[in-house]
mmCIF file of C-alpha atoms in Angstrom:
data_model
loop_
_atom_site.group_PDB
_atom_site.id
_atom_site.type_symbol
_atom_site.label_atom_id
_atom_site.label_comp_id
_atom_site.label_asym_id
_atom_site.label_seq_id
_atom_site.Cartn_x
_atom_site.Cartn_y
_atom_site.Cartn_z
ATOM 1 C CA MET L 112 110.386 83.726 119.879
ATOM 2 C CA THR L 113 111.110 85.584 123.212
ATOM 3 C CA LEU L 114 111.504 89.759 124.558
ATOM 4 C CA TRP L 115 115.141 88.961 123.991
ATOM 5 C CA THR L 116 114.712 87.679 120.378
ATOM 6 C CA PRO L 117 116.710 90.123 117.722
ATOM 7 C CA PHE L 118 114.362 91.892 115.526
ATOM 8 C CA THR L 119 114.307 94.115 112.515
ATOM 9 C CA VAL L 120 112.083 97.511 112.007
ATOM 10 C CA GLY L 121 112.621 98.659 108.490
ATOM 11 C CA ALA L 122 116.278 98.696 108.558
ATOM 12 C CA MET L 123 116.668 99.080 112.286
ATOM 13 C CA GLU L 124 117.611 96.139 113.823
ATOM 14 C CA LEU L 125 116.740 95.934 117.210
ATOM 15 C CA PRO L 126 118.389 93.260 120.398
ATOM 16 C CA HIS L 127 115.542 92.697 121.129
ATOM 17 C CA ARG L 128 111.111 93.100 121.856
ATOM 18 C CA LEU L 129 111.120 95.848 124.298
ATOM 19 C CA ALA L 130 110.296 99.177 123.584
ATOM 20 C CA MET L 131 110.260 102.741 126.310
ATOM 21 C CA ALA L 132 106.214 103.268 126.214
ATOM 22 C CA PRO L 133 106.014 107.614 125.125
ATOM 23 C CA MET L 134 105.720 110.182 127.942
ATOM 24 C CA THR L 135 104.394 113.623 128.400
ATOM 25 C CA ARG L 136 107.537 115.323 129.740
ATOM 26 C CA ASP L 137 106.758 118.429 127.815
ATOM 27 C CA ARG L 138 109.533 120.148 127.931
ATOM 28 C CA SER L 139 109.909 122.575 125.042
ATOM 29 C CA LEU L 140 110.247 125.195 124.550
ATOM 30 C CA THR L 141 107.571 127.765 124.286
ATOM 31 C CA ASP L 142 106.719 127.523 120.704
ATOM 32 C CA GLY L 143 106.575 123.938 120.368
ATOM 33 C CA ALA L 144 110.511 123.282 119.768
ATOM 34 C CA PRO L 145 112.464 120.416 121.816
ATOM 35 C CA SER L 146 114.227 121.956 124.144
ATOM 36 C CA GLU L 147 118.113 120.736 125.887
ATOM 37 C CA LEU L 148 115.724 118.926 128.216
ATOM 38 C CA ASN L 149 114.449 117.148 125.654
ATOM 39 C CA VAL L 150 117.929 115.737 124.028
ATOM 40 C CA GLU L 151 119.307 115.127 126.812
ATOM 41 C CA TYR L 152 116.474 112.877 128.573
ATOM 42 C CA TYR L 153 116.601 110.812 124.930
ATOM 43 C CA ARG L 154 120.123 110.095 125.277
ATOM 44 C CA GLN L 155 119.927 109.386 128.946
ATOM 45 C CA ARG L 156 117.235 106.199 127.358
ATOM 46 C CA ALA L 157 118.847 105.136 124.597
ATOM 47 C CA SER L 158 119.881 102.365 125.405
ATOM 48 C CA MET L 159 117.138 100.892 125.492
ATOM 49 C CA ALA L 160 116.950 99.585 122.103
ATOM 50 C CA LEU L 161 113.497 101.297 120.811
ATOM 51 C CA ILE L 162 112.435 104.416 121.744
ATOM 52 C CA ILE L 163 108.644 106.455 120.976
ATOM 53 C CA THR L 164 109.660 110.064 122.117
ATOM 54 C CA GLU L 165 105.784 111.579 123.207
ATOM 55 C CA GLY L 166 104.150 113.662 121.448
ATOM 56 C CA THR L 167 103.390 117.318 120.271
ATOM 57 C CA GLN L 168 101.261 119.543 120.639
ATOM 58 C CA PRO L 169 99.624 120.853 118.041
ATOM 59 C CA SER L 170 97.884 124.507 118.894
ATOM 60 C CA ASP L 171 98.757 126.188 122.400
ATOM 61 C CA ASP L 172 94.951 125.035 123.342
ATOM 62 C CA GLY L 173 96.807 121.305 123.288
ATOM 63 C CA ARG L 174 99.457 122.452 126.051
ATOM 64 C CA ALA L 175 99.576 120.001 128.247
ATOM 65 C CA THR L 176 100.884 122.660 131.255
ATOM 66 C CA CYS L 177 101.619 126.652 130.482
#
């Protein structure tokens, strides 16, 4: 078994065992909803196979940026 060995997670067949780690981009709207920037960011990285998306803040106090 190597990093390049395909495997299955639930119903998804992934081409390898690499994943893009989550990074806090904070491109969401002021109410925390995803924006078009979020969509484009993940669209550009979709060929990675498995992407672990960023977290979201549970309240305004939890925002890293304003």
